[in-house]
Amino acid sequence: MPVSTATLGSVSFLSQLFNPDVSSLSCFLNHTKLSTLYSKPSLLKKPSSSSLYNLKVSASSASANPKTDNSQQAEAAVTAILDNSVSTDEIKPAPAPARAARAYLHSGFIYGGRVEGFNGGGLLVRFYSLVGFLPFPQLSPSHSCKEPDKTIHQIAKGLVGSILSVKVIQAEEESRKLIFSEKEAVWTKFSTQINVGDVFEGKVGSVEDYGAFVHLRFPDGLYHLTGLVHVSEVSWDLVQDVRDILTEGDDVRVKLVNIDRGKSRLTLSIKQLEEDPLLETLDKVIPQEGSADSDSLTTSSSSTIEPLPGLDAIFKELLQEDGINDVRISRQGFEKRVVSQDLQLWLSNAPPSDNMFTLLARAGRQVQEIQLATSLDQEGIKKALQRVLERVP
């Protein structure tokens, strides 16, 4: 009986799940080594009592007698292995490949699959008497980072014959699809070793309009996990195009700011490893009176400094909050670069003096220092500001 033809981006289950057609399989894979493997008569015979099988068994796992119904025995076997309740030495017949694939899919267990070949879209990976598909985007980033000068197809050629730890992410017998992911297997192993706030050396992978994907380097020297640095987390400067700052292959330091374990996603930041330039260089942005750059500073009363657009409404709402007695602009200055065109309001880390806290507002290059007379502590001011900003359109 003929075997289903492979298509780019997926590989079908073999039509004969329990008694694969040897010549059709060899034609399907068009791979010399695998053809030789299936041509050996000993691999197609019914396994003897001395033959032992586990979930990493090679291509001969299907019974050579299609009339023998071992479905219940096979199901019990794969269940026992996944539950670790029975030694693989006690299990004689290998489980039906399709049922085993579904068991791996639902359990999330990791499988060691041999790479038998590759095509234009990914790797062909052995799973019992089946051959599944591992798309190139589902490969661990460690391969490309280890050999950055090689194309993906050169890397794939070098992986033929090796054993990869993978997870089954799609197993559909009706549509005859068996899809693997090495990324998901690597996530299971290494995501338990990371925490929010960790700092990594990373290598930039693909760069998109919305940000850059960065591969994280672990203590073993390999890049196992990948996270996204959103465009807003690339720099304190206004970033119009991420490609102006980051290029594939760049080495960067990143901070892990969020872990979505349900979706296997990491959120990273580059700019959070640097101080906000406004807070870091406050005295340079707004020089003290009498300094060499004092011509960039206005120290008039708040009545003579025109508030940045939107500040008037915020001031009025702040004065409605309990514990806030007065709000006024004390001085203003100009930055050398544009951080954001939008109005931004920051609570300075500077300690209060006589119940006076400092707020910093900026838009474009213009920065204004605001004095807040209040009986609230810093946390109380933050909550008041949050309420105000929710009310102000």
XYZ file of C-alpha atoms in Angstrom:
393
model
C 0.000 0.000 0.000
C 1.424 3.413 -0.878
C 2.608 5.843 1.748
C 1.425 9.446 2.037
C 3.657 12.027 0.375
C 5.507 14.582 2.529
C 4.651 18.240 2.126
C 6.739 21.284 3.040
C 6.012 22.222 6.630
C 4.531 18.864 7.672
C 5.146 15.139 7.460
C 2.316 12.623 7.346
C 1.768 9.549 9.463
C 2.585 6.478 7.405
C -0.566 5.006 5.879
C 0.322 1.575 7.233
C 0.782 2.318 10.935
C 1.219 -1.293 11.976
C 2.674 -2.881 8.827
C 4.578 -0.229 6.837
C 5.279 -0.894 3.195
C 9.070 -1.127 2.950
C 9.547 0.059 -0.611
C 7.019 2.874 -0.238
C 8.681 4.094 2.962
C 12.075 4.213 1.294
C 10.592 6.123 -1.632
C 8.772 8.473 0.721
C 11.893 9.476 2.609
C 14.263 9.283 -0.372
C 17.029 8.774 2.154
C 19.716 6.116 1.585
C 20.449 5.305 5.217
C 16.807 4.844 6.122
C 16.221 2.743 3.000
C 19.045 0.471 4.064
C 17.626 0.250 7.574
C 14.246 -0.942 6.365
C 15.771 -3.366 3.884
C 17.195 -5.544 6.651
C 14.867 -8.591 7.035
C 15.617 -8.905 10.750
C 13.993 -5.538 11.384
C 10.685 -6.603 9.863
C 10.295 -9.879 11.741
C 7.982 -10.247 14.674
C 10.027 -9.402 17.788
C 11.090 -12.384 19.855
C 10.549 -12.644 23.571
C 14.126 -11.559 24.108
C 13.631 -8.328 22.181
C 13.112 -5.404 24.529
C 11.462 -2.137 23.600
C 11.174 1.264 25.167
C 9.896 4.590 23.960
C 13.137 5.305 22.128
C 12.890 2.108 20.055
C 14.007 2.194 16.416
C 11.953 1.714 13.279
C 11.081 -1.970 13.882
C 8.611 -1.299 16.677
C 5.494 -2.243 14.664
C 4.408 -5.897 14.610
C 5.020 -7.829 11.394
C 1.714 -9.679 11.785
C -1.121 -7.276 10.894
C -3.751 -9.775 11.996
C -2.608 -9.742 15.605
C -4.567 -7.253 17.689
C -2.335 -5.938 20.480
C -4.162 -2.618 20.922
C -5.066 -3.162 24.569
C -1.662 -4.562 25.418
C 0.064 -1.704 23.583
C -2.017 0.914 25.353
C -1.198 -0.619 28.722
C 2.476 -0.692 27.778
C 2.762 2.971 26.840
C 0.717 4.006 29.879
C 3.013 2.021 32.146
C 6.118 3.618 30.624
C 4.770 7.157 30.874
C 3.758 6.561 34.480
C 7.145 4.989 35.260
C 5.238 2.260 37.058
C 6.694 -0.656 35.069
C 10.259 -1.226 33.958
C 10.742 -1.174 30.200
C 12.431 -4.568 30.587
C 9.055 -6.070 31.491
C 7.359 -4.827 28.330
C 7.563 -7.091 25.315
C 5.597 -5.571 22.412
C 6.121 -1.917 21.530
C 3.031 0.310 21.698
C 1.205 1.233 18.498
C 3.057 4.262 17.088
C -0.037 6.444 16.641
C -1.184 5.737 20.189
C 2.304 6.395 21.536
C 2.422 9.739 19.705
C -0.861 10.811 21.286
C 0.380 9.687 24.688
C 3.482 11.870 24.342
C 1.374 14.786 23.122
C -0.966 14.720 26.122
C 1.676 13.921 28.743
C 4.198 16.510 27.566
C 6.997 13.988 28.055
C 10.288 14.460 26.200
C 11.277 11.969 23.504
C 14.747 11.283 22.134
C 14.333 11.125 18.367
C 16.939 10.303 15.745
C 17.275 12.776 12.864
C 16.893 10.734 9.675
C 17.081 13.554 7.140
C 15.766 17.010 6.300
C 13.914 18.934 3.618
C 13.408 22.582 2.779
C 11.355 23.286 5.885
C 12.765 21.164 8.673
C 14.114 17.870 10.001
C 12.714 14.355 9.594
C 12.725 12.676 13.012
C 12.238 8.968 13.724
C 9.376 7.945 16.034
C 8.972 4.155 16.114
C 7.941 3.085 12.593
C 6.841 6.654 11.863
C 8.794 9.667 10.712
C 7.673 13.033 12.067
C 8.580 16.580 11.159
C 10.513 19.173 13.172
C 10.145 22.615 11.517
C 13.292 24.737 11.521
C 11.622 27.459 13.669
C 11.105 24.801 16.362
C 14.832 24.055 16.653
C 16.660 25.188 19.778
C 18.592 28.449 19.177
C 21.750 26.716 20.423
C 22.421 25.278 16.961
C 22.473 28.558 15.030
C 24.303 30.401 17.824
C 26.961 27.706 17.952
C 27.571 27.880 14.205
C 26.480 31.390 13.173
C 28.259 31.256 9.819
C 26.294 28.229 8.598
C 22.962 28.329 6.825
C 20.031 26.495 8.363
C 20.361 23.733 5.772
C 24.042 23.262 6.546
C 23.145 22.991 10.224
C 20.410 20.484 9.369
C 22.844 18.355 7.385
C 25.159 18.228 10.377
C 22.322 17.059 12.636
C 21.473 13.975 10.531
C 22.124 10.883 12.613
C 22.056 12.729 15.939
C 19.510 12.289 18.732
C 17.467 15.372 19.653
C 15.294 15.832 22.727
C 11.885 16.848 21.395
C 8.249 17.142 22.372
C 5.284 16.057 20.294
C 3.259 19.218 19.635
C 0.868 17.817 17.028
C -0.288 14.246 16.471
C -3.258 13.882 14.129
C -3.825 10.419 12.748
C -6.672 11.504 10.466
C -4.596 14.175 8.742
C -1.478 12.038 9.235
C 0.603 14.719 10.893
C 3.282 14.217 13.521
C 5.074 17.436 14.461
C 7.906 17.857 16.977
C 9.446 20.820 18.786
C 12.925 20.945 20.265
C 12.207 24.412 21.654
C 9.410 23.072 23.859
C 11.642 20.308 25.201
C 14.388 22.824 25.989
C 11.829 25.120 27.661
C 10.771 22.309 30.003
C 14.363 21.786 31.113
C 15.687 25.326 31.380
C 12.670 27.503 32.265
C 12.850 26.166 35.829
C 16.323 27.680 36.168
C 15.328 31.296 35.531
C 13.590 34.028 37.530
C 12.291 37.536 36.892
C 15.126 39.990 37.452
C 17.862 37.681 36.152
C 20.412 39.297 33.837
C 21.724 37.384 30.819
C 24.282 37.773 28.112
C 22.339 37.369 24.895
C 22.647 37.216 21.141
C 20.169 39.002 18.898
C 18.202 36.693 16.621
C 15.523 38.008 14.300
C 14.609 41.714 14.401
C 11.003 42.731 13.740
C 9.101 46.027 13.627
C 7.767 45.416 17.144
C 11.067 44.379 18.739
C 13.955 41.927 18.695
C 14.218 38.294 19.735
C 17.257 37.609 21.894
C 18.736 34.168 22.648
C 19.842 33.773 26.275
C 23.252 32.329 27.140
C 23.313 29.864 30.041
C 26.254 28.862 32.261
C 27.062 25.914 29.974
C 27.884 28.429 27.250
C 24.899 27.502 25.060
C 21.897 29.595 24.104
C 18.842 27.616 25.177
C 15.919 30.043 25.513
C 14.682 33.027 23.511
C 12.812 36.110 24.679
C 11.398 39.269 23.145
C 12.740 42.767 23.740
C 9.816 44.999 22.781
C 10.645 48.180 20.907
C 9.700 50.181 24.012
C 12.318 48.284 26.065
C 15.250 48.702 23.662
C 16.403 52.174 24.713
C 15.453 55.232 26.724
C 15.776 57.153 23.490
C 12.835 57.390 21.123
C 13.194 54.354 18.809
C 11.601 54.700 15.392
C 13.076 51.512 13.933
C 14.598 48.721 16.029
C 16.920 47.888 13.132
C 18.674 51.225 13.628
C 19.897 49.947 17.015
C 19.980 46.147 16.898
C 21.207 43.760 14.219
C 21.032 39.990 14.061
C 24.103 38.524 15.744
C 24.700 41.467 18.092
C 25.799 40.593 21.633
C 23.667 42.342 24.257
C 22.882 42.247 27.983
C 19.234 41.865 28.881
C 17.097 41.729 31.993
C 14.300 39.178 32.352
C 11.176 41.172 33.239
C 8.370 38.631 32.747
C 7.883 34.870 32.410
C 4.672 33.531 30.873
C 4.986 29.848 31.701
C 1.608 29.033 30.203
C 2.651 30.293 26.769
C 6.398 29.567 27.126
C 7.248 33.228 26.557
C 9.921 35.478 28.024
C 9.848 39.278 28.072
C 13.203 41.020 28.173
C 14.492 44.562 28.534
C 17.723 46.247 27.569
C 16.937 49.728 28.831
C 16.105 48.559 32.363
C 19.776 47.766 32.846
C 20.439 51.496 32.435
C 19.234 54.354 34.574
C 16.596 56.588 33.073
C 18.781 59.380 31.633
C 16.464 61.983 33.140
C 16.947 60.673 36.665
C 20.564 59.760 36.170
C 21.586 63.170 34.809
C 19.059 65.439 36.495
C 21.692 68.010 37.391
C 22.936 68.024 33.789
C 19.467 68.255 32.310
C 18.471 70.982 34.769
C 21.793 72.538 35.924
C 22.089 74.190 39.293
C 21.987 77.973 39.296
C 25.364 79.491 38.486
C 26.676 76.519 36.530
C 28.225 76.816 33.097
C 25.058 75.545 31.468
C 22.699 77.775 33.385
C 21.476 79.374 30.161
C 19.432 76.183 29.603
C 17.640 76.671 32.923
C 14.704 78.880 33.838
C 14.254 79.454 37.579
C 11.288 81.795 37.565
C 8.186 81.352 39.682
C 5.662 78.802 38.565
C 3.376 81.584 37.356
C 5.886 82.599 34.659
C 6.676 79.080 33.416
C 4.057 77.768 31.057
C 3.195 74.180 32.036
C 3.713 71.471 29.460
C 0.527 70.554 27.570
C -1.678 68.438 29.820
C -0.050 69.433 33.125
C -2.731 71.985 34.080
C -5.421 69.310 34.194
C -3.153 67.017 36.218
C -2.386 69.790 38.709
C -6.087 70.482 39.268
C -6.809 66.815 39.902
C -3.817 66.435 42.225
C -5.118 69.258 44.422
C -8.367 67.301 44.839
C -6.477 64.425 46.445
C -6.386 64.249 50.255
C -2.957 65.012 51.648
C -1.729 67.111 48.715
C -1.572 70.783 49.657
C 0.262 72.536 46.836
C 1.624 71.841 43.342
C 3.924 74.234 41.493
C 6.631 74.287 38.816
C 9.963 75.324 40.259
C 12.194 75.274 37.159
C 12.621 73.831 33.693
C 15.386 72.784 31.324
C 16.042 71.136 27.980
C 17.563 67.764 27.118
C 19.955 67.208 24.245
C 17.875 64.329 22.890
C 14.222 63.484 22.537
C 13.173 60.653 24.835
C 9.468 60.830 24.048
C 7.126 63.274 22.358
C 4.346 62.304 24.776
C 3.986 63.840 28.220
C 5.698 61.712 30.864
C 5.411 62.230 34.613
C 7.998 60.791 37.002
C 8.354 60.771 40.766
C 11.973 61.586 41.565
C 13.936 59.225 43.791
C 15.340 62.233 45.607
C 14.416 62.188 49.321
C 11.739 64.727 50.363
C 12.673 67.992 52.025
C 10.172 69.632 54.416
C 7.367 67.414 53.054
C 8.207 68.557 49.534
C 8.460 65.798 46.914
C 9.823 66.341 43.409
C 7.990 65.337 40.249
C 9.570 65.507 36.816
C 7.540 66.093 33.676
C 8.928 65.932 30.174
C 7.739 66.075 26.604
C 10.090 66.213 23.645
C 13.267 67.959 24.868
C 11.555 70.044 27.529
C 11.757 69.033 31.199
C 9.952 70.688 34.133
C 10.594 70.142 37.818
C 7.459 70.176 39.975
C 7.358 70.617 43.734
C 4.623 68.748 45.555
C 3.768 69.843 49.103
C 2.123 66.847 50.788
C 1.716 64.884 53.979
C 1.727 61.621 52.007
C 4.686 59.273 51.831
C 6.202 58.173 48.519
C 3.885 55.181 48.162
C 0.859 57.383 48.894
C 1.942 59.832 46.197
C 2.293 57.016 43.672
C -1.260 55.858 44.362
C -2.577 59.429 44.143
C -0.817 59.937 40.833
C -2.272 56.686 39.520
C -5.806 57.761 40.432
C -5.286 61.171 38.844
C -3.899 59.785 35.606
C -6.888 57.427 35.353
C -9.264 60.423 35.607
C -7.397 62.726 33.221
C -8.063 61.927 29.541
